[in-house]
XYZ file of C-alpha atoms in Angstrom:
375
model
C -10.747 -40.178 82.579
C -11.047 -37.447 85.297
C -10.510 -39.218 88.238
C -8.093 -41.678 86.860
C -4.689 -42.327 88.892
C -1.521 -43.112 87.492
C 1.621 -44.145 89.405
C 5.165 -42.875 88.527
C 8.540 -44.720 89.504
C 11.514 -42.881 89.762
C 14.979 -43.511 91.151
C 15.865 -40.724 93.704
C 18.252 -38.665 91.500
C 17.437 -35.147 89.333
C 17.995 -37.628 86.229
C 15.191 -39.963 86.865
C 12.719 -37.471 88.475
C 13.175 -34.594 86.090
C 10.966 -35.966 83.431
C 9.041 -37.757 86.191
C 8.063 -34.660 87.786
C 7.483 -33.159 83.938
C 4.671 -36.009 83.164
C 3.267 -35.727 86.697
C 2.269 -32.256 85.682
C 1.508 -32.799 82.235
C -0.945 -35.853 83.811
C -2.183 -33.583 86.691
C -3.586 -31.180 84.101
C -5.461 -33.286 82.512
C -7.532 -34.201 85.315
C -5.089 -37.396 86.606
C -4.469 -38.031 90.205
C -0.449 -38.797 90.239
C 1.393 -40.704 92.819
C 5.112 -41.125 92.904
C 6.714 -44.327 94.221
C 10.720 -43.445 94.822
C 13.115 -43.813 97.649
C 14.542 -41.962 100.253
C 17.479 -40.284 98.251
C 14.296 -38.007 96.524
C 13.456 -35.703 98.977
C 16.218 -33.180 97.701
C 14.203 -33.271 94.263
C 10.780 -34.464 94.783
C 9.736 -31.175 97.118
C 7.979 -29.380 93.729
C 6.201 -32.491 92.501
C 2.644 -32.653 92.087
C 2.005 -35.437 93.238
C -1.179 -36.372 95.455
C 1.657 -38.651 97.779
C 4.913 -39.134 97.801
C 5.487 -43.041 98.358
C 9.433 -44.683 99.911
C 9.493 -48.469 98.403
C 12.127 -49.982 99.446
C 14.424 -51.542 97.207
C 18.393 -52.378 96.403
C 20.731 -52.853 93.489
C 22.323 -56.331 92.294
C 26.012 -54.950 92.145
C 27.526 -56.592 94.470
C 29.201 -60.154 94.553
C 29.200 -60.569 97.614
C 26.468 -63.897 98.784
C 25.114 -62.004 102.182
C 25.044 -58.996 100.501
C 23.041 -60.258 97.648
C 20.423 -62.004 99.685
C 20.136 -58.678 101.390
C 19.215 -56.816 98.781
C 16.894 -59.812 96.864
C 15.194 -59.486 101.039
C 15.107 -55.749 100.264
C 13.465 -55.903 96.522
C 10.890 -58.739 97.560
C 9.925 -56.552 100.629
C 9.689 -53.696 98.081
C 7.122 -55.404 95.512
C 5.418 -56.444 98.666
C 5.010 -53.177 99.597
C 4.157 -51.661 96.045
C 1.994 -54.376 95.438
C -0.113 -53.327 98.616
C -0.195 -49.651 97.489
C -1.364 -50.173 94.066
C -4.033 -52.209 95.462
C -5.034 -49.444 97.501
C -4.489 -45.955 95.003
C -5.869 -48.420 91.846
C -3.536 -46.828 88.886
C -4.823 -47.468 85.101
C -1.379 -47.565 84.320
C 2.368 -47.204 85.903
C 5.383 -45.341 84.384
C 8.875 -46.091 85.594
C 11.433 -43.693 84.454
C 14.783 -46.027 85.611
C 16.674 -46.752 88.640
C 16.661 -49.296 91.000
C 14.216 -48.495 93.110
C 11.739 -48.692 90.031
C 11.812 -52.698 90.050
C 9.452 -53.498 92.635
C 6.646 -51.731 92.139
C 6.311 -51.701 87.893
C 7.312 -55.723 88.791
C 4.425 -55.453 91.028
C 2.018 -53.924 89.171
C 2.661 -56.777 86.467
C 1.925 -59.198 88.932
C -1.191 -57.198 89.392
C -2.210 -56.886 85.705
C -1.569 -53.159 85.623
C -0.277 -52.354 82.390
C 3.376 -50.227 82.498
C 5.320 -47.962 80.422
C 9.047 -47.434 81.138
C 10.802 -44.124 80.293
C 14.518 -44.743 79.214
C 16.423 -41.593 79.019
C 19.460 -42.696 77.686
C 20.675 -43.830 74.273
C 21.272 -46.688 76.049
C 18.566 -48.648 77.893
C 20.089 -49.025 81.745
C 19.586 -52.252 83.819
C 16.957 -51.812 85.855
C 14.678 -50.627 82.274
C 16.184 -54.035 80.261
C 15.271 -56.668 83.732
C 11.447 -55.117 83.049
C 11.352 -54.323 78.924
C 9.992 -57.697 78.603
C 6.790 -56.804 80.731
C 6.385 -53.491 79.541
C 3.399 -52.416 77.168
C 5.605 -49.809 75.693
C 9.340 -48.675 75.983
C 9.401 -44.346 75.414
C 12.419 -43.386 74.525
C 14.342 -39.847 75.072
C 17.573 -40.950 73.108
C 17.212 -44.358 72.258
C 17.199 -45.209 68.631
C 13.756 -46.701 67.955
C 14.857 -49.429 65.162
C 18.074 -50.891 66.643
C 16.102 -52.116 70.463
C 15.164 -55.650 70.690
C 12.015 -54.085 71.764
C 11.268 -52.017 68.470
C 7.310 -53.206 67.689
C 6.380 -51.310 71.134
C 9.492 -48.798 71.612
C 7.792 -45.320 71.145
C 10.549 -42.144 70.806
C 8.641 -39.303 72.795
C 11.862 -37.339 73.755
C 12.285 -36.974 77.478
C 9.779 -34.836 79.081
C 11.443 -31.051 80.400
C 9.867 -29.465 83.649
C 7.602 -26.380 83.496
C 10.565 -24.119 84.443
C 12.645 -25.646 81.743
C 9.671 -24.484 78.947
C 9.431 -21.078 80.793
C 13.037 -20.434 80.626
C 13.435 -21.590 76.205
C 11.181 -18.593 76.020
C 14.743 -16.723 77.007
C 16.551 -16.043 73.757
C 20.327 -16.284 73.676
C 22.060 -13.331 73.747
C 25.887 -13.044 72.475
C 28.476 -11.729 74.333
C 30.717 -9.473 72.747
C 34.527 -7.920 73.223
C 34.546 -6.614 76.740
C 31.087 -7.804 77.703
C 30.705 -10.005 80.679
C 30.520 -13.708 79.759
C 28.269 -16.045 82.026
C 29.928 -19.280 82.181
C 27.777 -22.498 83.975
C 29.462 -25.504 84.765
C 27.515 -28.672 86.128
C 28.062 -32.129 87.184
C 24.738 -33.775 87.809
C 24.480 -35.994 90.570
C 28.128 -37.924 89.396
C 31.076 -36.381 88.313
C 30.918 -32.930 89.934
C 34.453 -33.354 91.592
C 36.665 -33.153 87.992
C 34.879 -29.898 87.312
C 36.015 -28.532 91.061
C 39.533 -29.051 90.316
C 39.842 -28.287 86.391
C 37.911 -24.916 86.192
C 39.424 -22.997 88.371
C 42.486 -24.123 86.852
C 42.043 -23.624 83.734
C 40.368 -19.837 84.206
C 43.557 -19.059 86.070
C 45.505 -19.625 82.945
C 43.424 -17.350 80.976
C 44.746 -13.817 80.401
C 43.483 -11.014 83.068
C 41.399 -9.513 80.675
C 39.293 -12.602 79.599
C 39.065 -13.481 83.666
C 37.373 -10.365 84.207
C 34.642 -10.589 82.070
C 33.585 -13.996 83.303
C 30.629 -14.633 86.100
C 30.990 -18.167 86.927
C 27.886 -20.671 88.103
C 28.950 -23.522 89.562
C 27.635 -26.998 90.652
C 30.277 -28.276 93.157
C 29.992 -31.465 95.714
C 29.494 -29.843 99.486
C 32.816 -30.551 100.603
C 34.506 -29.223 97.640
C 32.187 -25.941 97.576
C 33.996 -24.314 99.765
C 37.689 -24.338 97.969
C 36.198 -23.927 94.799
C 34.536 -20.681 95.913
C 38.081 -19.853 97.487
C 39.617 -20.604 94.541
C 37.901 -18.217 92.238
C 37.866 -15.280 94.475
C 41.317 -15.667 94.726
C 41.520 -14.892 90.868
C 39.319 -11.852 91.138
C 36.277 -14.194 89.381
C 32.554 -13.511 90.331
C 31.016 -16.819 91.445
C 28.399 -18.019 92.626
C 29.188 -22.268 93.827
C 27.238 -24.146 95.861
C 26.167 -28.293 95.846
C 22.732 -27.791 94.361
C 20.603 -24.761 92.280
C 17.068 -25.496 92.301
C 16.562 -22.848 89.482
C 18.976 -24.429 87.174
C 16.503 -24.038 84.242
C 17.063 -20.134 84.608
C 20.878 -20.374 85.183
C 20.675 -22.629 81.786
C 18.955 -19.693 80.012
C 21.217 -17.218 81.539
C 24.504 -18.834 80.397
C 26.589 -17.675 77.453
C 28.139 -21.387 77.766
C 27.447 -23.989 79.427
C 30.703 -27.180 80.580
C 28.545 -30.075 81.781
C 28.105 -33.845 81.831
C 25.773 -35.474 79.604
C 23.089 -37.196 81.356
C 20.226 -37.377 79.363
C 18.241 -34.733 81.218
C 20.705 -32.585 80.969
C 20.900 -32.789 77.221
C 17.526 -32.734 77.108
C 17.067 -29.524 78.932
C 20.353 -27.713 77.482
C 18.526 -28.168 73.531
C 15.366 -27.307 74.990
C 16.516 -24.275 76.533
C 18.796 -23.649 73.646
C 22.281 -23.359 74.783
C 26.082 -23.612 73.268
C 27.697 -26.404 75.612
C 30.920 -28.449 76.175
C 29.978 -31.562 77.000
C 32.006 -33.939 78.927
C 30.569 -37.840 79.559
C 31.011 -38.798 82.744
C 33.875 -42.023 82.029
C 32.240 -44.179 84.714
C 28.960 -44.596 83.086
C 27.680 -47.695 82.998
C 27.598 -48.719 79.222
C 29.104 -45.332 78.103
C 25.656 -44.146 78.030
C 26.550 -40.596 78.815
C 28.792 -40.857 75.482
C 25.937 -41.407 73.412
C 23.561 -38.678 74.761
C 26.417 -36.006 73.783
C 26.967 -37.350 70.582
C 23.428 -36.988 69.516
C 23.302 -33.367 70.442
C 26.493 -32.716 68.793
C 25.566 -34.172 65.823
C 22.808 -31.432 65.333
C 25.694 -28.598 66.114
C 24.098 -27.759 69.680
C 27.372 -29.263 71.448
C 31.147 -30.121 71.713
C 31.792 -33.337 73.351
C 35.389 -33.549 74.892
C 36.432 -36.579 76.794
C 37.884 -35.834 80.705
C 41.120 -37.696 79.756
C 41.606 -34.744 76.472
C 41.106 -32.008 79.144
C 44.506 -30.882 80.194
C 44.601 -27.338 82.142
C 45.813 -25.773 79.021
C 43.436 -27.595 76.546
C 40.310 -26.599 78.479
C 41.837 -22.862 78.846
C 42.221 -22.720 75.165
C 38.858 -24.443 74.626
C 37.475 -21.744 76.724
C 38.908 -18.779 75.614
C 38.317 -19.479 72.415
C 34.685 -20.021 72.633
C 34.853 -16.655 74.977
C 36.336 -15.338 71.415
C 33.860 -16.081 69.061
C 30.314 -15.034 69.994
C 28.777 -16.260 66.396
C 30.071 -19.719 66.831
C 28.072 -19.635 70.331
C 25.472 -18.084 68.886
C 25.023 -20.553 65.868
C 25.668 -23.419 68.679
C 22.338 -22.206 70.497
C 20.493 -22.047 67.521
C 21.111 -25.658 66.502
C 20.899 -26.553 70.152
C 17.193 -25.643 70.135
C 16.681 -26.893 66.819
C 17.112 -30.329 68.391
C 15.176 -29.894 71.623
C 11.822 -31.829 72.053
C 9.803 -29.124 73.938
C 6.681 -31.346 73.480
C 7.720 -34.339 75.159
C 6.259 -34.453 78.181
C 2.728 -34.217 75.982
C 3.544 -36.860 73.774
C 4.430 -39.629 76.883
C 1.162 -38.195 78.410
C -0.318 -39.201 75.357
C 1.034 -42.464 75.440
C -0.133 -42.836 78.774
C -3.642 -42.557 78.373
C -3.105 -45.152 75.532
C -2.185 -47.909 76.977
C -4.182 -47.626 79.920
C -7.051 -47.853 77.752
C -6.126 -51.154 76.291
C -4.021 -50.016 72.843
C -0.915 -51.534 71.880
C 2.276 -49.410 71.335
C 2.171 -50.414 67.812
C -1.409 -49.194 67.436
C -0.536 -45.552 69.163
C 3.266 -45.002 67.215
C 0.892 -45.859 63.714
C -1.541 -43.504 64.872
C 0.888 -40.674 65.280
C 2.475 -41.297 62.532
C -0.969 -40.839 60.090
């Protein structure tokens, strides 16, 4: 299938493209012509992707109660599959994988309408909206964290892991090296796309209540929104900490790698590429998650011994200064941490959805391809 083309659909956030962008190259090198349908929020992530085009659909969630505001954004999706539906005519895909988020409705609802068969990619442990308004259509569900006997879906729910860029594989080749007494200790800290702000105020404060000796070994990486960047920066040069802050790191594989620890939220990619990787981390779900999903995803890395989940309510200044220096401490319990880490990581992901892929675009059943594997 040389010149076959397949369509990706993506929500315009790092969470939703990541393992976009890690199929589109998985597809690409085996001879498929890729096209990515997103929207507008993308082009901050998207500028890497190999994709032949880059396609804006439009599109609009269902949150609000408001009447005017719903009909505006039911105006918005219809003039989206309308749109899809007109591109997938043109670019003919043997098959379309959504990877969640909104603006993934119209055109894997189009493509339906079409008779293109689709896949959707859910992350999470738990499936999000916009995946559960289209599981019904789909040929397959491929999960990353989803627990493949317990979805309503389970005869065609296929666990493939979620697929990790090409700079996430390069950078697991980076073992994890201990730090010892008196050795500088790299410290990341990361908020995704939501939930960046708690880290901007607790950090700092909690590093300020560490003794002098324990600040001056750290090098801090930080993630910060742009308008809190700033301060934050301020705040650690004030207590005589290297750091490096700014709103986005496009080599965040590599800072990963480089990390003796690693205090982030638990969106699935990030999970994902932390055990990949291999890396000791704090985890800490972001409370406002729809349907606690960001709970879940921690849990199942902890649960292999690559993590500590803490909620944000449990992290007082002090608590997260003691959590901190104590993993500063205790370079074998970090070091044990990473090992189980990338014990759980699913480096081979991004093979096993292409896999999938080509499957169901050639007419067999998710049922057929999970037996198959299993053999």
């Amino acid at each position: 299938m040389a010149t076959a083309t397949i369509l990706l659909c993506a929500g315009g956030t790092g969470g939703h493209l990541f393992p976009a962008e890690a199929l589109a190259h998985e597809m690409a090198g085996r001879g498929w012509i890729v096209h990515l349908a997103t929207d507008d929020r993308a082009e901050r992530y998207a500028g890497g992707f190999p994709a032949e085009a880059v396609h804006a659909i439009d599109s609009a969630t269902l949150a609000s109660r408001n009447p005017v505001a719903l009909l505006a954004s039911f105006w918005s999706i219809w003039r989206g599959v309308r749109q899809a539906s007109s591109l997938i005519r043109r670019i003919g895909p043997a098959v379309v994988v959504g990877f969640g988020g909104y603006p993934t409705l119209p055109p894997l609802y189009a493509a339906t309408r079409r008779g293109v068969p689709i896949i959707i990619h859910e992350q999470n442990a738990v499936m999000g909206r916009a995946n559960k308004a289209l599981a019904s259509r789909a040929k397959a569900i491929a999960g990353g964290f989803l627990d493949e006997g317990s979805t309503a879906y389970r005869d065609k729910t296929v666990i493939t892991g979620n697929p990790v860029r090409p700079a996430v594989i390069a950078a697991a080749a980076t073992p994890y090296r201990a730090s010892g007494p008196g050795e500088p200790f790299r410290l990341l800290v990361f908020g995704g796309s939501q939930g960046a702000q708690f880290f901007s105020d607790a950090v700092p404060a909690a590093l300020a209540a560490l003794p002098g000796t324990e600040r001056a070994r750290l090098a801090v990486t930080q993630q910060a929104r742009h308008e809190d960047a700033e301060r934050v920066g301020a705040a650690y040069a004030g207590l005589g900490i290297g750091a490096e802050v700014k709103p986005f790191f496009a080599d965040l594989a590599g800072r990963i790698a480089d990390a003796q620890l690693v205090i982030s939220r638990s969106g699935a990619s990030t999970v994902s590429e932390i055990a990949v990787i291999g890396r000791p981390a704090f985890l800490v779900p972001y409370p406002h998650a729809l349907d606690h999903d960001q709970a879940a995803n921690a849990a199942a890395l902890a649960a292999a011994g690559g993590a500590e989940v803490h909620a944000q309510a449990s992290l007082s200044t002090d608590r997260l200064a003691k959590l901190i220096g104590g993993a500063m401490g205790d370079p074998e319990r970090l070091a044990k941490m990473a090992a189980s880490a990338g014990s759980a990581g699913k480096p081979d992901a991004a093979r096993l959805l292409a896999d999938l892929a080509e499957a169901i675009s050639s007419g067999q059943s998710a049922t057929e391809f999970r037996e198959k594997n299993r053999a």
